[in-house]
Short mmCIF file of C-alpha atoms and ligand atoms in Angstrom, two decimals:
data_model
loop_
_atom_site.label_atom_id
_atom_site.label_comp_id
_atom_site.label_asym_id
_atom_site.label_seq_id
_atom_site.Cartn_x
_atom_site.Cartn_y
_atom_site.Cartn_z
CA UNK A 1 -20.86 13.77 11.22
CA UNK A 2 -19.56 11.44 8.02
CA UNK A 3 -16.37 12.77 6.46
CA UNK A 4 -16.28 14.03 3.26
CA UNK A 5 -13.29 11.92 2.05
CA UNK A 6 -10.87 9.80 3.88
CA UNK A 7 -7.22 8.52 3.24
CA UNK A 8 -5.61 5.81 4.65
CA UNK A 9 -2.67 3.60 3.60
CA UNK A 10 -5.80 0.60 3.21
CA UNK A 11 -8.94 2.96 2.22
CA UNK A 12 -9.50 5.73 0.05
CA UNK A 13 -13.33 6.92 0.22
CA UNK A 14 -15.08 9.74 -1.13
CA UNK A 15 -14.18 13.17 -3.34
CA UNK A 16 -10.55 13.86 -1.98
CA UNK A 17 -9.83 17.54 -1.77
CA UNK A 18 -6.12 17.53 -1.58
CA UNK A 19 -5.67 20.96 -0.06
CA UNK A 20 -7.53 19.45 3.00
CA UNK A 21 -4.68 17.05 3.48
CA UNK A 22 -1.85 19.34 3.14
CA UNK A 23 -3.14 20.86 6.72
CA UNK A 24 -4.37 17.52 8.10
CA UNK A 25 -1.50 15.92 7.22
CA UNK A 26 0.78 18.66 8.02
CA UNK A 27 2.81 18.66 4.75
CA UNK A 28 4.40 21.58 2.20
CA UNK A 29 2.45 21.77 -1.44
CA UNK A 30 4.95 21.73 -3.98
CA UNK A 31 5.62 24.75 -5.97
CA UNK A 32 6.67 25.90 -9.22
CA UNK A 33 9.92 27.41 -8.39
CA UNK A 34 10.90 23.88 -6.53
CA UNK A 35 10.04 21.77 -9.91
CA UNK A 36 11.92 24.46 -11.30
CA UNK A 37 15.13 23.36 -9.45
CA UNK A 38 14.95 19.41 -10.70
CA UNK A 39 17.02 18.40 -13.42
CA UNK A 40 14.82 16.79 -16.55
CA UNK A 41 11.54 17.39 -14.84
CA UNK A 42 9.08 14.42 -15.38
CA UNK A 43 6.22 15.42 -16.76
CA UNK A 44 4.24 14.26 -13.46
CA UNK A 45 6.07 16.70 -11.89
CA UNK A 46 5.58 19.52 -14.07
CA UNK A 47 1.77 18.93 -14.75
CA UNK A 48 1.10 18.60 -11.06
CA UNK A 49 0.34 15.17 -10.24
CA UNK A 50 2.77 15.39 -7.31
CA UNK A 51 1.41 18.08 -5.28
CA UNK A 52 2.76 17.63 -1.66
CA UNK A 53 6.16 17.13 -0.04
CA UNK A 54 7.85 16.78 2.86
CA UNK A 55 11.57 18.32 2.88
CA UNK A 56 11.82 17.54 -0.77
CA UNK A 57 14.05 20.55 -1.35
CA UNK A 58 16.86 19.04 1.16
CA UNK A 59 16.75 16.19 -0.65
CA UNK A 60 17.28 18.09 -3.86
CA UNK A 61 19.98 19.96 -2.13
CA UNK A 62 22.30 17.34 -1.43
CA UNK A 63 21.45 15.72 -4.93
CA UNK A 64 22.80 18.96 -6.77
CA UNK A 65 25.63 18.93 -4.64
CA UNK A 66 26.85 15.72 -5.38
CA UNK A 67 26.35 14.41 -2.26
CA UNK A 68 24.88 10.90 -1.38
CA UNK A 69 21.35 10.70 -1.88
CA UNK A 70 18.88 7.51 -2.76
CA UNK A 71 15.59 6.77 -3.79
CA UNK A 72 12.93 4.60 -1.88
CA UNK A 73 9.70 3.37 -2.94
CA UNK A 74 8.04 -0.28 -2.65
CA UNK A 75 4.93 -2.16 -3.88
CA UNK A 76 2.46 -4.20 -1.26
CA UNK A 77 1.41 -6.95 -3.87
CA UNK A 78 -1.83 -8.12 -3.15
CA UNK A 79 -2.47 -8.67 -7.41
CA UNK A 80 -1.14 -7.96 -10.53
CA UNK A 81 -0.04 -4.27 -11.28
CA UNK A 82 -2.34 -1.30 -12.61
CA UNK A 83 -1.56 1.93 -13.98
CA UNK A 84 -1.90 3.68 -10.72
CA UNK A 85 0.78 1.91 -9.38
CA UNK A 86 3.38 2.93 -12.36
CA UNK A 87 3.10 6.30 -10.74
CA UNK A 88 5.81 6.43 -7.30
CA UNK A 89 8.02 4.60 -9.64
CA UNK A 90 8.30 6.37 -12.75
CA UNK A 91 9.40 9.50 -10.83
CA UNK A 92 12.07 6.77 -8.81
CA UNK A 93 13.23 6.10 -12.55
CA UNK A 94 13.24 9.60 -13.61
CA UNK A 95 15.20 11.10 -10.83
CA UNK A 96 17.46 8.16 -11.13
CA UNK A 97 18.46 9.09 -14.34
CA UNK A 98 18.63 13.26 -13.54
CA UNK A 99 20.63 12.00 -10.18
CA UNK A 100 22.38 8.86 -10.62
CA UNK A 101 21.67 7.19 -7.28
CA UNK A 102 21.00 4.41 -6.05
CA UNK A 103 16.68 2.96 -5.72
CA UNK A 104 15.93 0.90 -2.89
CA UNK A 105 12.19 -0.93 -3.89
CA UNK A 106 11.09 -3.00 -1.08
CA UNK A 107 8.13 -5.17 -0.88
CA UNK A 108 5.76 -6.18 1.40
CA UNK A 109 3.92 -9.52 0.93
CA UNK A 110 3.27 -9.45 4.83
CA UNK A 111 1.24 -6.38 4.68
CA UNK A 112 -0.88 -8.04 2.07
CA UNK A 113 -0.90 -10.73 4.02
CA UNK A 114 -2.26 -9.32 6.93
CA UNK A 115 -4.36 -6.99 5.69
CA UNK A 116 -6.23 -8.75 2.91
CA UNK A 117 -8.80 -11.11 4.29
CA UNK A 118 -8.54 -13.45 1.21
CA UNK A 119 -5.55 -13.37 0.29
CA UNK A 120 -3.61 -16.84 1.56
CA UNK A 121 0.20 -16.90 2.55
CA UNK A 122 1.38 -18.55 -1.19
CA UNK A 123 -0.81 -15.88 -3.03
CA UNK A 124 0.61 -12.86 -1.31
CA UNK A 125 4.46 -14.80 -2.42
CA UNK A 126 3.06 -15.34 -6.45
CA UNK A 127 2.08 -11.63 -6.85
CA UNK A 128 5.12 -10.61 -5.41
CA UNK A 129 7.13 -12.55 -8.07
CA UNK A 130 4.76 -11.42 -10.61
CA UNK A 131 5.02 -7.86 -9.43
CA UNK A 132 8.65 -7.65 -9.58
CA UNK A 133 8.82 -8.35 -12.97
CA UNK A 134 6.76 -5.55 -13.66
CA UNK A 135 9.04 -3.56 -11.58
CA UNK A 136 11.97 -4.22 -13.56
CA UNK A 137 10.49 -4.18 -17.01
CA UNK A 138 10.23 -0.09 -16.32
CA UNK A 139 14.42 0.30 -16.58
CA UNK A 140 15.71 0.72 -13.53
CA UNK A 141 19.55 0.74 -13.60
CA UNK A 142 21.10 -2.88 -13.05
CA UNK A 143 23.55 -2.26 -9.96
CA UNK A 144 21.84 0.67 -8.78
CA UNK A 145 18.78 -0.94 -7.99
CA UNK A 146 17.75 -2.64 -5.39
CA UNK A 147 14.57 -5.03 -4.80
CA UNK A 148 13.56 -7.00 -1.67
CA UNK A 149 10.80 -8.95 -0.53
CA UNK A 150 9.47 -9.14 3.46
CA UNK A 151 9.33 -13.02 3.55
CA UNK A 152 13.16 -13.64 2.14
CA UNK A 153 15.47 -10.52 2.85
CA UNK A 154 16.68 -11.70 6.65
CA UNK A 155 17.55 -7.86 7.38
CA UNK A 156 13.84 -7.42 7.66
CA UNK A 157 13.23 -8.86 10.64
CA UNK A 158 15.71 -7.65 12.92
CA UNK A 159 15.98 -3.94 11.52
CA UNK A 160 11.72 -3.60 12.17
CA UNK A 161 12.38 -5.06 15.96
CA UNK A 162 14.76 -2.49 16.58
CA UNK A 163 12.13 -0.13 15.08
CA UNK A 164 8.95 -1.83 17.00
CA UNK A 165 10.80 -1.03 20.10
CA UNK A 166 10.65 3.00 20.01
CA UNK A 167 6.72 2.84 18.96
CA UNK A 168 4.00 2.48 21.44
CA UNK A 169 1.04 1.12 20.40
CA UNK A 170 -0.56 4.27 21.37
CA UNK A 171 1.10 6.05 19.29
CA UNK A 172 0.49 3.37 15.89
CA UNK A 173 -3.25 3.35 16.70
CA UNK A 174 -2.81 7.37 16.29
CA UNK A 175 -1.51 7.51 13.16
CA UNK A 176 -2.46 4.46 11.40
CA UNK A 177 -6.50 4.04 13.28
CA UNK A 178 -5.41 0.35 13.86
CA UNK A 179 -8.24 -1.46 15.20
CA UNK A 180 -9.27 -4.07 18.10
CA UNK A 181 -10.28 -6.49 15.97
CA UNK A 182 -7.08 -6.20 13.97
CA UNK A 183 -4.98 -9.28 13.96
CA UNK A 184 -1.30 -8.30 15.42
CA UNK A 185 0.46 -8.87 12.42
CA UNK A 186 -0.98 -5.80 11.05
CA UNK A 187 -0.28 -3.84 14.00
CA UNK A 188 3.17 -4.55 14.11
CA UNK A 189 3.52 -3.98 10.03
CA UNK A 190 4.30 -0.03 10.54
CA UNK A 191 7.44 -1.24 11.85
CA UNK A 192 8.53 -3.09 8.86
CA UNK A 193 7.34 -0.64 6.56
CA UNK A 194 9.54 1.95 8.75
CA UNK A 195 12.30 -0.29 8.00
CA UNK A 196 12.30 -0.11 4.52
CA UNK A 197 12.37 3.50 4.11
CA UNK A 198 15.28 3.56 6.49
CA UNK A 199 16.94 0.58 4.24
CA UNK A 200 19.07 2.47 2.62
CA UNK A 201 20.35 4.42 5.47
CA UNK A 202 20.93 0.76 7.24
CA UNK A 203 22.70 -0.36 4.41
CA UNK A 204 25.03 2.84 3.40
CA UNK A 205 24.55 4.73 6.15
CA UNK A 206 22.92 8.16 7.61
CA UNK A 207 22.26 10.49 4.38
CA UNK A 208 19.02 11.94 2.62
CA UNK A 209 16.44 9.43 1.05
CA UNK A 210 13.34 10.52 -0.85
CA UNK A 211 10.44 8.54 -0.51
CA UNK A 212 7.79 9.06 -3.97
CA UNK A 213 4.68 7.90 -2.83
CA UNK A 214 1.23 8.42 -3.49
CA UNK A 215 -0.67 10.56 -0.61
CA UNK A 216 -1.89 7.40 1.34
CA UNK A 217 1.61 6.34 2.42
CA UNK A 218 2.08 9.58 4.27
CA UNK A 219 1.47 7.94 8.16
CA UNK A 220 4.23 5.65 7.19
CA UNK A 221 6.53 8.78 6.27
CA UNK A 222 5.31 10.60 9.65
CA UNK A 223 5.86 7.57 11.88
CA UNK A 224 9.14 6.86 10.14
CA UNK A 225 10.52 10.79 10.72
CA UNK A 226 9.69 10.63 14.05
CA UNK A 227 12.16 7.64 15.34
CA UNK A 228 14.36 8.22 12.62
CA UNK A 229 17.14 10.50 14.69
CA UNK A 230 16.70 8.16 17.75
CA UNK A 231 20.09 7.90 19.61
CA UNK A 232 19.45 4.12 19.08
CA UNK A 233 19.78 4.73 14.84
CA UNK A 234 21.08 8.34 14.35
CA UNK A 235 19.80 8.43 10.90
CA UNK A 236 18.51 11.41 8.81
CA UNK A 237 14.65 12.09 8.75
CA UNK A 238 13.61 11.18 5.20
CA UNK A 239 12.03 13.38 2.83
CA UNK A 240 8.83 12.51 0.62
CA UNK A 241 7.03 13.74 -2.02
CA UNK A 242 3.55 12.43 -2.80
CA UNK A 243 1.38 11.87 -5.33
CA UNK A 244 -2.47 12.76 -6.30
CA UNK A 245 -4.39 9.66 -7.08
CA UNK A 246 -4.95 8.79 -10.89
CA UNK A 247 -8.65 7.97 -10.70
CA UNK A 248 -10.21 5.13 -11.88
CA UNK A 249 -11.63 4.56 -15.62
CA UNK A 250 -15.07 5.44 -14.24
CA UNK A 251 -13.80 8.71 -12.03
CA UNK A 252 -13.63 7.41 -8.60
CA UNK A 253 -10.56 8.87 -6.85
CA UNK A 254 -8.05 6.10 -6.79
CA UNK A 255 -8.01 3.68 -9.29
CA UNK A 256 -7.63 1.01 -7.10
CA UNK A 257 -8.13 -3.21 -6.56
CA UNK A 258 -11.41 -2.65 -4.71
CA UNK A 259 -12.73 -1.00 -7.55
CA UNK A 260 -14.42 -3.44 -9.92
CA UNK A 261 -12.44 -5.01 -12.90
CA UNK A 262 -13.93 -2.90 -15.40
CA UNK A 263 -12.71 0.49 -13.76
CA UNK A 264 -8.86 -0.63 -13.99
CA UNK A 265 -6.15 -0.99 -16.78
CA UNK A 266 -4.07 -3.83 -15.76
CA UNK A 267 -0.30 -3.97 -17.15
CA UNK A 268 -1.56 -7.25 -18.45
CA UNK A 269 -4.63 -6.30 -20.09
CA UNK A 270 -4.41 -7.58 -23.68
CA UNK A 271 -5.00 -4.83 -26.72
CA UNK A 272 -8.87 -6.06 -26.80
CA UNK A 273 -9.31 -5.44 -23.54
CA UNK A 274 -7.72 -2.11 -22.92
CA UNK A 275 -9.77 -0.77 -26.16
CA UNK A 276 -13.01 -2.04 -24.35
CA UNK A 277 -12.63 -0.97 -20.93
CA UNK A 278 -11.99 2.62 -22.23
CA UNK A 279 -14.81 3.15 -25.10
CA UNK A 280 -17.20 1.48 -22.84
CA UNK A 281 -16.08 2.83 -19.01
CA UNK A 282 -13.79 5.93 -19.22
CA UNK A 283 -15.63 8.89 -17.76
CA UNK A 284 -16.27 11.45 -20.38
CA UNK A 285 -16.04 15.07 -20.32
CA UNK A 286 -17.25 14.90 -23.65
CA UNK A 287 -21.17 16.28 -24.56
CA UNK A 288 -24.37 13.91 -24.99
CA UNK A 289 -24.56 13.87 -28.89
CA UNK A 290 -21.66 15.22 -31.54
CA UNK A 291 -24.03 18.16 -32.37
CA UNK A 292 -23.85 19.75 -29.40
CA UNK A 293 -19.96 18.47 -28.81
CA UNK A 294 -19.22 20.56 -31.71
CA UNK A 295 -21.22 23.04 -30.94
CA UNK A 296 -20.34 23.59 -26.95
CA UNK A 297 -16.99 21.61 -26.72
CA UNK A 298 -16.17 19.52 -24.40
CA UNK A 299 -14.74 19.76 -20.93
CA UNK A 300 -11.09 17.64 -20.93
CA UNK A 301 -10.18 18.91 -17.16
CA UNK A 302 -12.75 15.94 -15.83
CA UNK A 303 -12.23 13.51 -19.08
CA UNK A 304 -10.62 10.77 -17.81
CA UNK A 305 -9.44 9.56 -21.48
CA UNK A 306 -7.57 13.11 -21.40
CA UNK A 307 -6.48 13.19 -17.90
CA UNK A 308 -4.64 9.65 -18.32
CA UNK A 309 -2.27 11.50 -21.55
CA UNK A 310 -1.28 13.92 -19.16
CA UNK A 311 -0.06 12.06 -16.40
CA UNK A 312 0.88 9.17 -18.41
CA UNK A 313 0.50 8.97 -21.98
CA UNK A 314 1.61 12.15 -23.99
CA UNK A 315 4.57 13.05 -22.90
CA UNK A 316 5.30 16.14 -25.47
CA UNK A 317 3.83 19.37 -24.08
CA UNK A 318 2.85 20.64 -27.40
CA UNK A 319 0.61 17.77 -28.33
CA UNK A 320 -0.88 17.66 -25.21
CA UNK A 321 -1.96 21.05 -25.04
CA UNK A 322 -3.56 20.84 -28.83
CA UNK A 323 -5.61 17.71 -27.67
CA UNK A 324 -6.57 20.14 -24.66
CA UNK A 325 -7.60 22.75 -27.08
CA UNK A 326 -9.55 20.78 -29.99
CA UNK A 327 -11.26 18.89 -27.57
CA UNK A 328 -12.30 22.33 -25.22
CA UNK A 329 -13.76 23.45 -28.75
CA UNK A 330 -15.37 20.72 -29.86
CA UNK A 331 -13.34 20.00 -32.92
CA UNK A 332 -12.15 16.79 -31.38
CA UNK A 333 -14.82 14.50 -30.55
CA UNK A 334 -15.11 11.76 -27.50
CA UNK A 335 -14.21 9.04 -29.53
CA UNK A 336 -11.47 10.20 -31.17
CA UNK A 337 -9.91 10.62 -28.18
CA UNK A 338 -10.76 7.84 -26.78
CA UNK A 339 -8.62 5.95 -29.96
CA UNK A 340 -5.73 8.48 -29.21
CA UNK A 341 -5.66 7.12 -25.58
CA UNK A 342 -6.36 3.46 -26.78
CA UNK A 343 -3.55 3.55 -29.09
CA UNK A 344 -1.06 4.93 -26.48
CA UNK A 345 -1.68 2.55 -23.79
CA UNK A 346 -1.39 -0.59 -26.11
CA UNK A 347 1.58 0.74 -27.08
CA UNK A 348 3.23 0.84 -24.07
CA UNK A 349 2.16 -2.32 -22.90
CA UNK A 350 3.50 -3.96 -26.17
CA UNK A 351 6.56 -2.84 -25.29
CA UNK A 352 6.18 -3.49 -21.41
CA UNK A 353 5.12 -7.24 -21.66
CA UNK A 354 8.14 -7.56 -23.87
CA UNK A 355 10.88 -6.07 -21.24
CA UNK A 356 8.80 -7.87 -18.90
CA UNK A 357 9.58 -11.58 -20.60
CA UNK A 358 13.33 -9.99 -20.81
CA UNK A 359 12.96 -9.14 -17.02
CA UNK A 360 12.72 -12.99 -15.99
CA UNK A 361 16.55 -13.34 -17.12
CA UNK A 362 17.59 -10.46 -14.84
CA UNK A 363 15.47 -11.03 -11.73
CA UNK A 364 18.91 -12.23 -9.49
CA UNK A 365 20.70 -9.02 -10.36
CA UNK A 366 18.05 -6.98 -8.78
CA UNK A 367 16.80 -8.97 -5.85
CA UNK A 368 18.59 -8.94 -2.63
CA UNK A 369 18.25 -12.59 -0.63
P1 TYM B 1 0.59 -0.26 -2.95
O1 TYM B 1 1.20 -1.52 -3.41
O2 TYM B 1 -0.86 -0.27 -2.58
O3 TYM B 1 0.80 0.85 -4.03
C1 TYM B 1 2.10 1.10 -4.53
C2 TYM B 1 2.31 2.60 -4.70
O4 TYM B 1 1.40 3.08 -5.68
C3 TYM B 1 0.64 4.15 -5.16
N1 TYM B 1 -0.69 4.07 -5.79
C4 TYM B 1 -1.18 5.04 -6.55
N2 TYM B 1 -0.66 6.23 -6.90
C5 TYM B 1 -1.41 7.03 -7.70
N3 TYM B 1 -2.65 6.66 -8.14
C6 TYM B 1 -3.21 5.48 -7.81
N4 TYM B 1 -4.41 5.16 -8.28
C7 TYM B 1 -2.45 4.60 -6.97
N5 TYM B 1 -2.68 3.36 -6.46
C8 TYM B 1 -1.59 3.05 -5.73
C9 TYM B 1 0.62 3.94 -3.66
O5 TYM B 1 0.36 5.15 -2.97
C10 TYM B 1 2.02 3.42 -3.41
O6 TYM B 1 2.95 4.48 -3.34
N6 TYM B 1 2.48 -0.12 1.71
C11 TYM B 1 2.72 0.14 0.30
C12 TYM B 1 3.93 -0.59 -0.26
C13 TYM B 1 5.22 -0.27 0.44
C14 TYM B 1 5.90 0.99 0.44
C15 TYM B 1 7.06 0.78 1.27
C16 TYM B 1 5.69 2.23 -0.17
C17 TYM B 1 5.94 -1.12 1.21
N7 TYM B 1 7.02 -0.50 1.70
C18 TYM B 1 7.95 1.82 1.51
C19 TYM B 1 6.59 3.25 0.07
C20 TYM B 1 7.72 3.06 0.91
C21 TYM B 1 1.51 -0.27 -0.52
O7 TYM B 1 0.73 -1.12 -0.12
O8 TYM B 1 1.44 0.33 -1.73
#
């Protein structure tokens, strides 16, 4: 029989139902009293985006008391950035701030490489570059931040062969479905990718990393807490804590690069194109004609215009919830939220393309050769 929905770290297909993957995956939902515990919240924690965890409240722990803790979370760039990629690393700059420690970001232009039929060896380097910029332009702290790429750090390498070494291929064509016809660069990527979310316990030593990530990344996380206490690195087991997907403009469950263009808001989508994409694609919860809108309401749980304000957009609890309200009875109509959406996003990325151009003078402070 078909599944319903699957998630991998390359495909996401179908309706997800996210309970589902708490058992399959064998991970903890995460609860109210446990967001209670984190200092300044971010709102993707309190509205629920993050939903699942692995030993997210030992992290926490050791965070509270002072003790050394980091933050990991990377970026496989196979193209420019979209909003569903902000999300891992808004919650790494958020708990930066609440905890003051240290984010490792690695990233992996071999996994691209590998993986991505089309994309050649000097592409998977450009995006990289171009991604990075990105990366910084959000405000992570200078000195406490660290970024890497696969094809220049040289610790790669002989950190993921120590790694390769304690998993049998058995065991990575478990977790990660690897396939025949798979070239062997591939195979041997889970290595790397183990690697980086031990980097920061390879560069300072055994203690408690959290790994934001959305859902897909999870078989890295598993694979990585399995070999992590080996007597041949004595580390700590990492905690995660993962992410829902923010859908795509027309609903599908990941806003993702093998969506078409139309579905996606790049970070470099110019004001014009941002306020076409969403009158003309965003999924509406929103009635067929403003008669019966006003009349029936409309339903912002599935409106994609409203959905993206709460994860990303409206930050103030107040407003949010008054958008939620006049749009549930009809008083506010699809297209005016639509323009309350259109004007936050451009916005932002007014603002973003500017720290991004301010980035490109910083780039050596945060990269790690
Ligand atoms: P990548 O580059 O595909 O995606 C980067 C991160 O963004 C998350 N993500 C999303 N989250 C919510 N909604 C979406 N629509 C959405 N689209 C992408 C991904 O889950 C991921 O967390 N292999 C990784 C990169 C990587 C990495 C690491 C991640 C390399 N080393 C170590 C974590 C830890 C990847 O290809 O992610």
């Amino acid at each position: 029989m078909k599944k319903e929905f699957s998630v991998t770290p390359w495909h996401v297909t179908g309706k997800v139902n996210y309970e589902k993957l708490i058992k399959e995956f064998g991970t903890q939902s995460v609860s109210v009293s446990l967001i209670s515990k984190v200092k300044n919240p971010h709102s993707l924690l309190r509205r629920g985006l993050y939903f699942s965890h692995r030993e997210f409240d030992l992290w926490l722990k050791d965070a509270q008391a002072g003790r050394k803790v980091s933050i990991l979370t990377g970026r496989g760039p196979s193209e420019k950035m979209h909003l569903g990629h902000l999300i891992p690393f808004l919650l790494a700059k958020s708990l930066q701030e609440s905890y003051n420690c240290p984010v490792y970001i690695p990233i992996s232009e071999d996994e691209k490489f590998f993986v991505k039929k089309n994309l050649s060896f000097k592409e998977a380097q450009e995006f990289a570059d171009d991604n990075v910029l990105d990366l910084i332009a959000l405000g992570f702290k200078q000195g406490k931040t660290f970024i890497a790429k696969d094809f220049s750090y040289l610790p790669v390498y002989r950190n993921s062969a120590k790694i390769a070494k304690l998993i049998s291929y058995s065991t990575a064509k478990a977790i990660f479905g690897l396939k025949p016809e798979n070239n062997i660069g591939w195979t041997f990527y889970p290595a790397v990718q183990a690697f980086h979310i031990l980097w920061p316990q390879f560069a300072e030593g055994p203690h408690k990393t959290l790994v934001p990530v959305g859902i897909d990344q999870d078989p890295f996380i598993r694979l990585t807490r399995d070999i992590a206490t080996h007597s041949t690195l004595n580390f700590q087991k990492p905690s995660a804590i993962h992410s829902k997907f923010l859908p795509s403009l027309t609903g599908q469950a990941k806003m993702s690069s093998s969506e078409q263009e139309n579905s996606l808001i790049y970070l470099s989508d110019s004001a014009e194109e941002v306020k076409k994409k969403i009158n003309k694609y965003a999924f509406s919860g929103g009635k067929d004609t403003i008669e019966q809108h006003r009349k029936h309401g409309g339903n912002p749980d599935i409106d994609i215009s409203f959905l993206y304000l709460k994860y990303l957009f409206e930050q103030d609890d107040k407003k949010l919830e008054k958008i939620h309200n006049d749009y549930k009875s009809g008083k506010l109509l699809t297209s005016e939220l639509k323009n309350i959406l259109i004007d936050k996003i451009n916005a932002f990325l007014k603002e973003h393309i500017k720290r991004r151009e301010d980035a490109k003078k910083h780039v050596d402070k945060f990269i790690l050769e």
